[in-house]
PDB file of C-alpha atoms in Angstrom:
ATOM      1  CA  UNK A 626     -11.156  12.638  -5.857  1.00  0.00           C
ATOM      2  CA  UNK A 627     -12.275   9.160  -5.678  1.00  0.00           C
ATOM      3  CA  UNK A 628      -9.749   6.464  -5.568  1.00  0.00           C
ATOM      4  CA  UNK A 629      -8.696   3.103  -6.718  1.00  0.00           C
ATOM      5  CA  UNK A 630      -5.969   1.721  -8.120  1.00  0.00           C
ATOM      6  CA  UNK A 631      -6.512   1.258 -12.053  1.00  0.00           C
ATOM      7  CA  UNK A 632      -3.742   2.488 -14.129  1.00  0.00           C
ATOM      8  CA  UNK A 633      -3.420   6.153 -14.419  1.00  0.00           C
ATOM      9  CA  UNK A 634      -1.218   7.996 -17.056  1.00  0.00           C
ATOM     10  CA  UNK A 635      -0.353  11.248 -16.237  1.00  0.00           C
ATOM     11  CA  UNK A 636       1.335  13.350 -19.279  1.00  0.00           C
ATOM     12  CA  UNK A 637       3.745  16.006 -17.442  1.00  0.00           C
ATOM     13  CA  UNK A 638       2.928  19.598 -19.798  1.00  0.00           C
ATOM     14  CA  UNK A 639       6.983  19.726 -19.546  1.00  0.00           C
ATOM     15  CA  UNK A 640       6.835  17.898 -22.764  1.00  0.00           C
ATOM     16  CA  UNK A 641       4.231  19.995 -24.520  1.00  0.00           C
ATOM     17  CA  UNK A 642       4.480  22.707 -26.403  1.00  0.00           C
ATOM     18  CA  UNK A 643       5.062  25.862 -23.994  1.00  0.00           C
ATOM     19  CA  UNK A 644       3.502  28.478 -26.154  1.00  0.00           C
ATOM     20  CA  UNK A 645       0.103  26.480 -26.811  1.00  0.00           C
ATOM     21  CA  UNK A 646      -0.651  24.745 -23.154  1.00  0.00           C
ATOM     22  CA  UNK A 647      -4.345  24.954 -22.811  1.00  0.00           C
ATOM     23  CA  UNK A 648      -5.046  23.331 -26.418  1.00  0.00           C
ATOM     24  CA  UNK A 649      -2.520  20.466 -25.660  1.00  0.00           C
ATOM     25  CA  UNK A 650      -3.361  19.621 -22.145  1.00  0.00           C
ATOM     26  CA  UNK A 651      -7.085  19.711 -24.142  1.00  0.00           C
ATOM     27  CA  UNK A 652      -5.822  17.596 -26.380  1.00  0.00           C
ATOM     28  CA  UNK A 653      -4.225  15.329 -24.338  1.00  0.00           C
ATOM     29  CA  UNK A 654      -7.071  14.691 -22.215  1.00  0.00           C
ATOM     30  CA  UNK A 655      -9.012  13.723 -25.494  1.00  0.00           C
ATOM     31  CA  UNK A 656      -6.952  11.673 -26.345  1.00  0.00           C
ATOM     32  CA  UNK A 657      -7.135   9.465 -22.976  1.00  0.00           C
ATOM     33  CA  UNK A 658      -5.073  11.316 -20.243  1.00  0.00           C
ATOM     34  CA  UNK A 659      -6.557  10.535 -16.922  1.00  0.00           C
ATOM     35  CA  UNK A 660      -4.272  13.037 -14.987  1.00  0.00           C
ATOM     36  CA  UNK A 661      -2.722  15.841 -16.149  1.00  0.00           C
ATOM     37  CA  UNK A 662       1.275  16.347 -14.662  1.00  0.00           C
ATOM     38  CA  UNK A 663       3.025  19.698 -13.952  1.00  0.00           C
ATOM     39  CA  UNK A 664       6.118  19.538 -12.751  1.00  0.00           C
ATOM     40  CA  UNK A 665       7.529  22.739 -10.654  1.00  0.00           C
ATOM     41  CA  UNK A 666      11.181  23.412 -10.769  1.00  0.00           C
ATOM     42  CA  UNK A 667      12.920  26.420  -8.768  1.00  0.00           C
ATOM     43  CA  UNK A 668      16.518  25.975 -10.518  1.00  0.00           C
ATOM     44  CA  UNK A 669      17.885  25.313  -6.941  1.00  0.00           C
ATOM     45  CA  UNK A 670      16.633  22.122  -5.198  1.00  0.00           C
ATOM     46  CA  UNK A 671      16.996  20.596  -9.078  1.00  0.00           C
ATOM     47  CA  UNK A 672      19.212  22.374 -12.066  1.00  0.00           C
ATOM     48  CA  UNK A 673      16.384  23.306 -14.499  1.00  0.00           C
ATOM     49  CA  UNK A 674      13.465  26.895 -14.153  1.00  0.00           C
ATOM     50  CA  UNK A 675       9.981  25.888 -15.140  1.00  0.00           C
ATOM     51  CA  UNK A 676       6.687  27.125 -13.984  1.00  0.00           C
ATOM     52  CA  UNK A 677       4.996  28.936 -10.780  1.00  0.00           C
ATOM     53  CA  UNK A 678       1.596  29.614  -9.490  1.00  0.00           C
ATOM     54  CA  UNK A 679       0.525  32.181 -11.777  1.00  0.00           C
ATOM     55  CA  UNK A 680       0.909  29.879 -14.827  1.00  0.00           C
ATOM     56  CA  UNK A 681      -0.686  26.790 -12.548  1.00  0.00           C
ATOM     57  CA  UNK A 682      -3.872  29.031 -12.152  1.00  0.00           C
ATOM     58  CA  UNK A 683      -3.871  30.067 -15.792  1.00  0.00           C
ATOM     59  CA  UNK A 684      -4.210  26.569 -17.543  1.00  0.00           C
ATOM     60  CA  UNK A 685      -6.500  25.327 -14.300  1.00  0.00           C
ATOM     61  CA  UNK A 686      -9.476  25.789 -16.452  1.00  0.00           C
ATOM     62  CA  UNK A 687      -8.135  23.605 -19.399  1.00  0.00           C
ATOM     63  CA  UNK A 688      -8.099  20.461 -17.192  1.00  0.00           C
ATOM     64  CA  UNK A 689     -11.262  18.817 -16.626  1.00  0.00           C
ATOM     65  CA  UNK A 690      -9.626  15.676 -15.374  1.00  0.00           C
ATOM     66  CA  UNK A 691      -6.717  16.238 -11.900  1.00  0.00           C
ATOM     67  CA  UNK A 692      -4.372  18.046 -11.476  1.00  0.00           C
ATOM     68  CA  UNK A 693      -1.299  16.937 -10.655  1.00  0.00           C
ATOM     69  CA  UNK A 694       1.359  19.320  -9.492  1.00  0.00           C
ATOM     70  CA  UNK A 695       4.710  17.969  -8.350  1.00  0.00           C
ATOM     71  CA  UNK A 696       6.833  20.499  -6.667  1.00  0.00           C
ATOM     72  CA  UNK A 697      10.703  20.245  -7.038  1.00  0.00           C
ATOM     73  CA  UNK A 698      11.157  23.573  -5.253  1.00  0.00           C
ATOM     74  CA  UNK A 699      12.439  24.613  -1.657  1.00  0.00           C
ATOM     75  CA  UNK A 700      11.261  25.720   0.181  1.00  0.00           C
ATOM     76  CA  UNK A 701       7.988  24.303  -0.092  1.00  0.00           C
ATOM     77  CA  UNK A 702       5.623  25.854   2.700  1.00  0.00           C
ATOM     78  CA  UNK A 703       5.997  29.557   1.698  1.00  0.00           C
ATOM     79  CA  UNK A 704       4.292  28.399  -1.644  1.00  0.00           C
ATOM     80  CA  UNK A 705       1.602  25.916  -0.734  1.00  0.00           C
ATOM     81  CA  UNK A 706      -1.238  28.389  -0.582  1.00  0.00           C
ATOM     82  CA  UNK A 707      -0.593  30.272  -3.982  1.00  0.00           C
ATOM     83  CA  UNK A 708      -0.851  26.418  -5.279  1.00  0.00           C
ATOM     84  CA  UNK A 709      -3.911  25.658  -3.727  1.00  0.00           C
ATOM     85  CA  UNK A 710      -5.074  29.186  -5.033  1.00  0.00           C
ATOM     86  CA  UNK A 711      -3.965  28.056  -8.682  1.00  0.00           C
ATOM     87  CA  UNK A 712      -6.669  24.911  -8.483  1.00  0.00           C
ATOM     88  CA  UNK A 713      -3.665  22.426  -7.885  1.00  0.00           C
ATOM     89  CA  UNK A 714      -6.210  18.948  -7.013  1.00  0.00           C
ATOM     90  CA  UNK A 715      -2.724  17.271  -5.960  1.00  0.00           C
ATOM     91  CA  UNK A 716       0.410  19.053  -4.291  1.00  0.00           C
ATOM     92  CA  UNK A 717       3.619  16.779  -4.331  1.00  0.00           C
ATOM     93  CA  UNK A 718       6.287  17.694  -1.933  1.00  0.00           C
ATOM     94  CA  UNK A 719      10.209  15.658  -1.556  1.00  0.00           C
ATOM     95  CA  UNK A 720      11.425  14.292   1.171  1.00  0.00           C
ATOM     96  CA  UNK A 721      14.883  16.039   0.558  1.00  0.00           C
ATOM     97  CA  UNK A 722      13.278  19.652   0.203  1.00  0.00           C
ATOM     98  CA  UNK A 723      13.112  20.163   4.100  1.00  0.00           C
ATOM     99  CA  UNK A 724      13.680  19.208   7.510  1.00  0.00           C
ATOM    100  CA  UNK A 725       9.861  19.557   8.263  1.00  0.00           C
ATOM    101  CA  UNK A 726       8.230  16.720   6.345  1.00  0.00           C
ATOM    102  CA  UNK A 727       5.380  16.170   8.375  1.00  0.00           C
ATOM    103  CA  UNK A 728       4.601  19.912   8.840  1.00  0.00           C
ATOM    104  CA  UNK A 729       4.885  20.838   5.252  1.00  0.00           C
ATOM    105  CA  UNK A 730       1.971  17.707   4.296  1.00  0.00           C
ATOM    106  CA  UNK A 731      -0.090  18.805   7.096  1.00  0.00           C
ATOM    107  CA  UNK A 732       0.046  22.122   5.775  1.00  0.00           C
ATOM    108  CA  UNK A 733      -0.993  20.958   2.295  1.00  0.00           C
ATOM    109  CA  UNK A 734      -3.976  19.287   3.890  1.00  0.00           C
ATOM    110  CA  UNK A 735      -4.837  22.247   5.206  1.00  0.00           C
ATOM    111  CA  UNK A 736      -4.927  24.218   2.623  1.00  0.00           C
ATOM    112  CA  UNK A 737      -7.868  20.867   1.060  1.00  0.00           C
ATOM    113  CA  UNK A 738      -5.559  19.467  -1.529  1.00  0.00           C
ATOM    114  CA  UNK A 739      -4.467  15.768  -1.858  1.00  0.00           C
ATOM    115  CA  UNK A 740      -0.898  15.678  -0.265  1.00  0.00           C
ATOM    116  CA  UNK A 741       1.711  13.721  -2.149  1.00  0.00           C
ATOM    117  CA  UNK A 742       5.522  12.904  -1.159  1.00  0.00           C
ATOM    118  CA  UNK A 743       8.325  12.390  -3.500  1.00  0.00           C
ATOM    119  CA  UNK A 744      11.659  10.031  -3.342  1.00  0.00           C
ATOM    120  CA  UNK A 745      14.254  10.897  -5.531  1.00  0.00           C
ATOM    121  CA  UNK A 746      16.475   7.629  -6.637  1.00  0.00           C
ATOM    122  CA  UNK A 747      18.861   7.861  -4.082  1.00  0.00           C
ATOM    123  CA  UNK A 748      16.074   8.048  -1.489  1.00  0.00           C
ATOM    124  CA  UNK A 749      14.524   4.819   0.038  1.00  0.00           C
ATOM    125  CA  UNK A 750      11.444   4.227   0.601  1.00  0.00           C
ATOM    126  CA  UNK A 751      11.887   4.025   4.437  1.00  0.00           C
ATOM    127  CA  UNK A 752      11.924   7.869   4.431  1.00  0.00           C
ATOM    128  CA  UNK A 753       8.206   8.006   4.107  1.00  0.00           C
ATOM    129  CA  UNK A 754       7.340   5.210   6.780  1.00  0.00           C
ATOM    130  CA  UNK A 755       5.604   7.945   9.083  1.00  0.00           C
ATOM    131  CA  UNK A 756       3.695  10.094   7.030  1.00  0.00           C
ATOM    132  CA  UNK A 757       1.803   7.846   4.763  1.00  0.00           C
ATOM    133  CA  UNK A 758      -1.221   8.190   6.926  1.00  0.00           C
ATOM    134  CA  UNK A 759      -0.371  11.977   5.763  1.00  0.00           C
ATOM    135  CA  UNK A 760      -0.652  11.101   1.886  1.00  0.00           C
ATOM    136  CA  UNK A 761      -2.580  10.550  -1.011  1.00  0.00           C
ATOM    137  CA  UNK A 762       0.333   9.513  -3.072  1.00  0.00           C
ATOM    138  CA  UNK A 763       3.620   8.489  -3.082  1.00  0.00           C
ATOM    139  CA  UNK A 764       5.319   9.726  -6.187  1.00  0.00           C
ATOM    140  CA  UNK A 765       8.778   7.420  -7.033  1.00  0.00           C
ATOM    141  CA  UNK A 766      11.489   9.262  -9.177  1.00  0.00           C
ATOM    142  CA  UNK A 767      12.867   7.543 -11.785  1.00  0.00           C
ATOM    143  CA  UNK A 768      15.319   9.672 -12.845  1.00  0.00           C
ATOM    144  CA  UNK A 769      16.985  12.336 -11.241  1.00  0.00           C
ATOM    145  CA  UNK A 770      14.936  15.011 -10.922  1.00  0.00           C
ATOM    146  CA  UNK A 771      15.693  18.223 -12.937  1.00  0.00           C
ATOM    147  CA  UNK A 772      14.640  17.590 -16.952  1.00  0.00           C
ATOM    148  CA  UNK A 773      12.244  15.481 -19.125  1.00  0.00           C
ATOM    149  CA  UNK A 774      13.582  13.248 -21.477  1.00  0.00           C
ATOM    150  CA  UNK A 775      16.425  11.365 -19.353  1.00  0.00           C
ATOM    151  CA  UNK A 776      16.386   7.294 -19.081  1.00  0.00           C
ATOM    152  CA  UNK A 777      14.484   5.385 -16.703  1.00  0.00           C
ATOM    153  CA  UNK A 778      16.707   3.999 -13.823  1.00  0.00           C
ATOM    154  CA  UNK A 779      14.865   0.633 -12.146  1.00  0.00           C
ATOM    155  CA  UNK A 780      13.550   1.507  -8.695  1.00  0.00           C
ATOM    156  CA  UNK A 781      11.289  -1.531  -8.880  1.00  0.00           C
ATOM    157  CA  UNK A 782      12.540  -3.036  -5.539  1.00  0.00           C
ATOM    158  CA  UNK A 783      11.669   0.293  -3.891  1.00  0.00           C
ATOM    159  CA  UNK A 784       8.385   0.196  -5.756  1.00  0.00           C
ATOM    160  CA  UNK A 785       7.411  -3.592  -4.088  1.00  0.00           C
ATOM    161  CA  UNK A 786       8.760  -1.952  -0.198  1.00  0.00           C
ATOM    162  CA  UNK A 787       5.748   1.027  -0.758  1.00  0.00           C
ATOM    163  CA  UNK A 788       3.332  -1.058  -2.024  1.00  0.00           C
ATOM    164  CA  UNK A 789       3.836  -3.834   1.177  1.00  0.00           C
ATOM    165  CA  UNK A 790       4.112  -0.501   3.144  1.00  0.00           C
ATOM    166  CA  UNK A 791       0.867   0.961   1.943  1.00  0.00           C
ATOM    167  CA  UNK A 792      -1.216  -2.044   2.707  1.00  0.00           C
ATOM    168  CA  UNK A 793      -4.716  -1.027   2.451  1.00  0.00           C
ATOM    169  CA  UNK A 794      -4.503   2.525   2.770  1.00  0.00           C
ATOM    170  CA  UNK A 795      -6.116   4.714  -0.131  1.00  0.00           C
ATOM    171  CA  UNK A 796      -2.220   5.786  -1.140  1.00  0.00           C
ATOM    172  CA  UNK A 797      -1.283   6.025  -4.837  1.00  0.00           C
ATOM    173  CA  UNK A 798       2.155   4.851  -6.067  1.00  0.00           C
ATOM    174  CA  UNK A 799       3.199   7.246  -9.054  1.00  0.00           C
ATOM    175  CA  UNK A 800       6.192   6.680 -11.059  1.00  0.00           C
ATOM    176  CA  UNK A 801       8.096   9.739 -12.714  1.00  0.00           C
ATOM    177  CA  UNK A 802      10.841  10.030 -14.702  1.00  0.00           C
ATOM    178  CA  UNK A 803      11.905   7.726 -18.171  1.00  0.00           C
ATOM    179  CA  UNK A 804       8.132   5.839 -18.523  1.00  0.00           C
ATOM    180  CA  UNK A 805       7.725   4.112 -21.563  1.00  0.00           C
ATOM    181  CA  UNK A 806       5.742   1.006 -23.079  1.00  0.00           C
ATOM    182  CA  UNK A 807       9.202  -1.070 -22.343  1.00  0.00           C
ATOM    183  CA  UNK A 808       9.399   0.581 -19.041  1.00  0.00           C
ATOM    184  CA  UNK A 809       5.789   1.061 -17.342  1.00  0.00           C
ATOM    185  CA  UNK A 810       5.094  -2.678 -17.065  1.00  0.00           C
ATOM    186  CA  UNK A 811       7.955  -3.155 -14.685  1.00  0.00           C
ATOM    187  CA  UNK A 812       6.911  -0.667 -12.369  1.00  0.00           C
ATOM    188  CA  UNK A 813       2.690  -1.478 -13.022  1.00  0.00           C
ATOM    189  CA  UNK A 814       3.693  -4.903 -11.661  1.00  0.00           C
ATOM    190  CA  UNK A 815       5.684  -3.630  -8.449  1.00  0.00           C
ATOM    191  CA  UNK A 816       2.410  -1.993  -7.862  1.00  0.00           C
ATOM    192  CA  UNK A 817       2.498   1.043  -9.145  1.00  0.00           C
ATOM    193  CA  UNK A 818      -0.703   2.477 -10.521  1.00  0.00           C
ATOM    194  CA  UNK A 819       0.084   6.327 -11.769  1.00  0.00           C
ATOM    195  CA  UNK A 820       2.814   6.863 -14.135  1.00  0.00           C
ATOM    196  CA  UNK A 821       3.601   9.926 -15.605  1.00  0.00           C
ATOM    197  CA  UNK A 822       5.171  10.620 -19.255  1.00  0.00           C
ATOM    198  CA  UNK A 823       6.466  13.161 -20.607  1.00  0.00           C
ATOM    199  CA  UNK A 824       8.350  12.486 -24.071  1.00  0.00           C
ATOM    200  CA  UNK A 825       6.763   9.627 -24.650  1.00  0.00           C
ATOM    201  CA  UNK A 826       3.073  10.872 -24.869  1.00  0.00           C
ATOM    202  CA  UNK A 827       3.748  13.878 -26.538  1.00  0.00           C
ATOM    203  CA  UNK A 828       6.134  12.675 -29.026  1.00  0.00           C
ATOM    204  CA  UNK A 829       5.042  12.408 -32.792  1.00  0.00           C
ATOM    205  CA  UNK A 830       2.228  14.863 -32.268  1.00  0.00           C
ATOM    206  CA  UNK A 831       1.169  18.242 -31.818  1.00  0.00           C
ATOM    207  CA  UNK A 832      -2.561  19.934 -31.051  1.00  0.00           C
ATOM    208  CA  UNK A 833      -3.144  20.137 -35.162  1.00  0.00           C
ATOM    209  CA  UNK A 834      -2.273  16.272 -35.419  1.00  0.00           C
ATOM    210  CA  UNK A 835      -3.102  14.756 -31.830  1.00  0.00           C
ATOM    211  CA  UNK A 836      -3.837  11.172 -32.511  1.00  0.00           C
ATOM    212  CA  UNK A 837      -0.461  10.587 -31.617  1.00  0.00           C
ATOM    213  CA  UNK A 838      -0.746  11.401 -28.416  1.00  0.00           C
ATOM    214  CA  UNK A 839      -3.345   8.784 -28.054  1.00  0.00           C
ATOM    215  CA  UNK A 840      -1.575   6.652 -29.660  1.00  0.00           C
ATOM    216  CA  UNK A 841       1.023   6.398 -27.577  1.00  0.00           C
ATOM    217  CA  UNK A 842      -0.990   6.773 -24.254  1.00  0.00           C
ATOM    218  CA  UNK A 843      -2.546   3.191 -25.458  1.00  0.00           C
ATOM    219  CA  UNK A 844       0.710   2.095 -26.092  1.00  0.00           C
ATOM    220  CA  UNK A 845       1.865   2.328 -22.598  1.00  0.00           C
ATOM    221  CA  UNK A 846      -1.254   0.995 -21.444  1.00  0.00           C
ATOM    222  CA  UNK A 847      -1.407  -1.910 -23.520  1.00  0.00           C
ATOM    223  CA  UNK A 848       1.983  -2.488 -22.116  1.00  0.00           C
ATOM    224  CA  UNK A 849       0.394  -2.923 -18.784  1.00  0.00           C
ATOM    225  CA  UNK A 850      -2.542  -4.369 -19.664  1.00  0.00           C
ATOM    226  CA  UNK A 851      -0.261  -7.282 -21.369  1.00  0.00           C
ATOM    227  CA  UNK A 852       1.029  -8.484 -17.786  1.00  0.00           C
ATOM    228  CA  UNK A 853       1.225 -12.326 -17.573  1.00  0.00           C
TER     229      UNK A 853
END
């Protein structure tokens, strides 16, 4: 996966329609998706049940651009090799799901994916100081972690402290949670250069009508774009 920091948007499938995944994430990459986001929830490190390996592995072959799996599950390590087994290109892991931070992004390594680390809102960015040597990306939530749909709480500050703590290092800052065309140039400016969206890509649309979707992919990047 080769890197640089133009603006990425990353449409999490948690917004799509559940019983027709592999035509919308096809969809959604026609329509301009660079990444495609799925986020994994356990129903006990965050209050909502979404999706596990088997369906990772099942809509792998939809996605011909990366895939982007953000776990908000824990444990993490007992699961890391049925994701890297499901095609995941990216494996996200918090900083609150364990004691073993290091470990657990090592591990992901290991296993040849991209290793990413997550802050919820209430986490600051110090908490990742000694593994970004570890990472590929730094994912930023926010919202609290746990459904799509919620409003975007400003963690720009936090934002600006990664991006002065990355330096020069080939380490993506990802935003997640409330991204919008209103939203996503606050965060593009702190340096941020993935955001994912959920609602608002996939609102309006559907796989039988999907210029919607690229519609409002352009909006948020014309939002960016815009930046005096």
């Amino acid at each position: 996966m080769q890197f640089d920091r133009n603006l990425k948007i990353a449409p999490s499938i948690l917004s799509a329609d559940f019983a027709n995944f592999g035509a919308e994430i096809e969809a959604v990459e026609r329509e301009g998706a660079d990444w495609i986001h799925v986020d994994v929830m356990d129903g006990h490190f965050v209050p909502n049940l979404t999706f596990g390996p088997p369906l990772v592995k099942a809509i792998r072959k939809h996605i011909k651009t990366v895939m982007d799996v953000h776990l908000m599950i824990a444990p993490v390590d007992p699961y890391i090799d049925a994701f890297a087994d499901a095609g995941a290109d990216i494996l996200t892991a918090h900083v609150e799901a364990g004691p073993h931070l290091h470990r657990t992004l090592q591990a992901i390594r290991g296993a040849d994916m991209t290793a990413g680390v997550a802050l919820n809102p209430g986490t600051p960015a110090s908490a990742v100081a000694e593994v970004l040597d570890l990472v590929g990306l730094v994912c930023v939530m926010t919202v609290n972690p746990g459904f799509g749909g919620q409003s975007f709480i400003d963690m720009t500050a936090k934002v600006r402290d990664l991006r002065a703590m990355i330096g020069d290092r080939p380490v993506h800052i990802e935003i997640d949670g409330g991204v919008t065309p209103k939203t996503a140039p606050l965060v593009r400016a702190a340096g941020a250069d993935v955001l994912v969206a959920g609602s608002a890509v996939f609102s309006g649309g559907s796989v039988a009508d999907p210029a919607p979707y690229g519609a409002n992919i352009r909006a948020i990047r014309t939002a960016c774009d815009t930046l005096v």
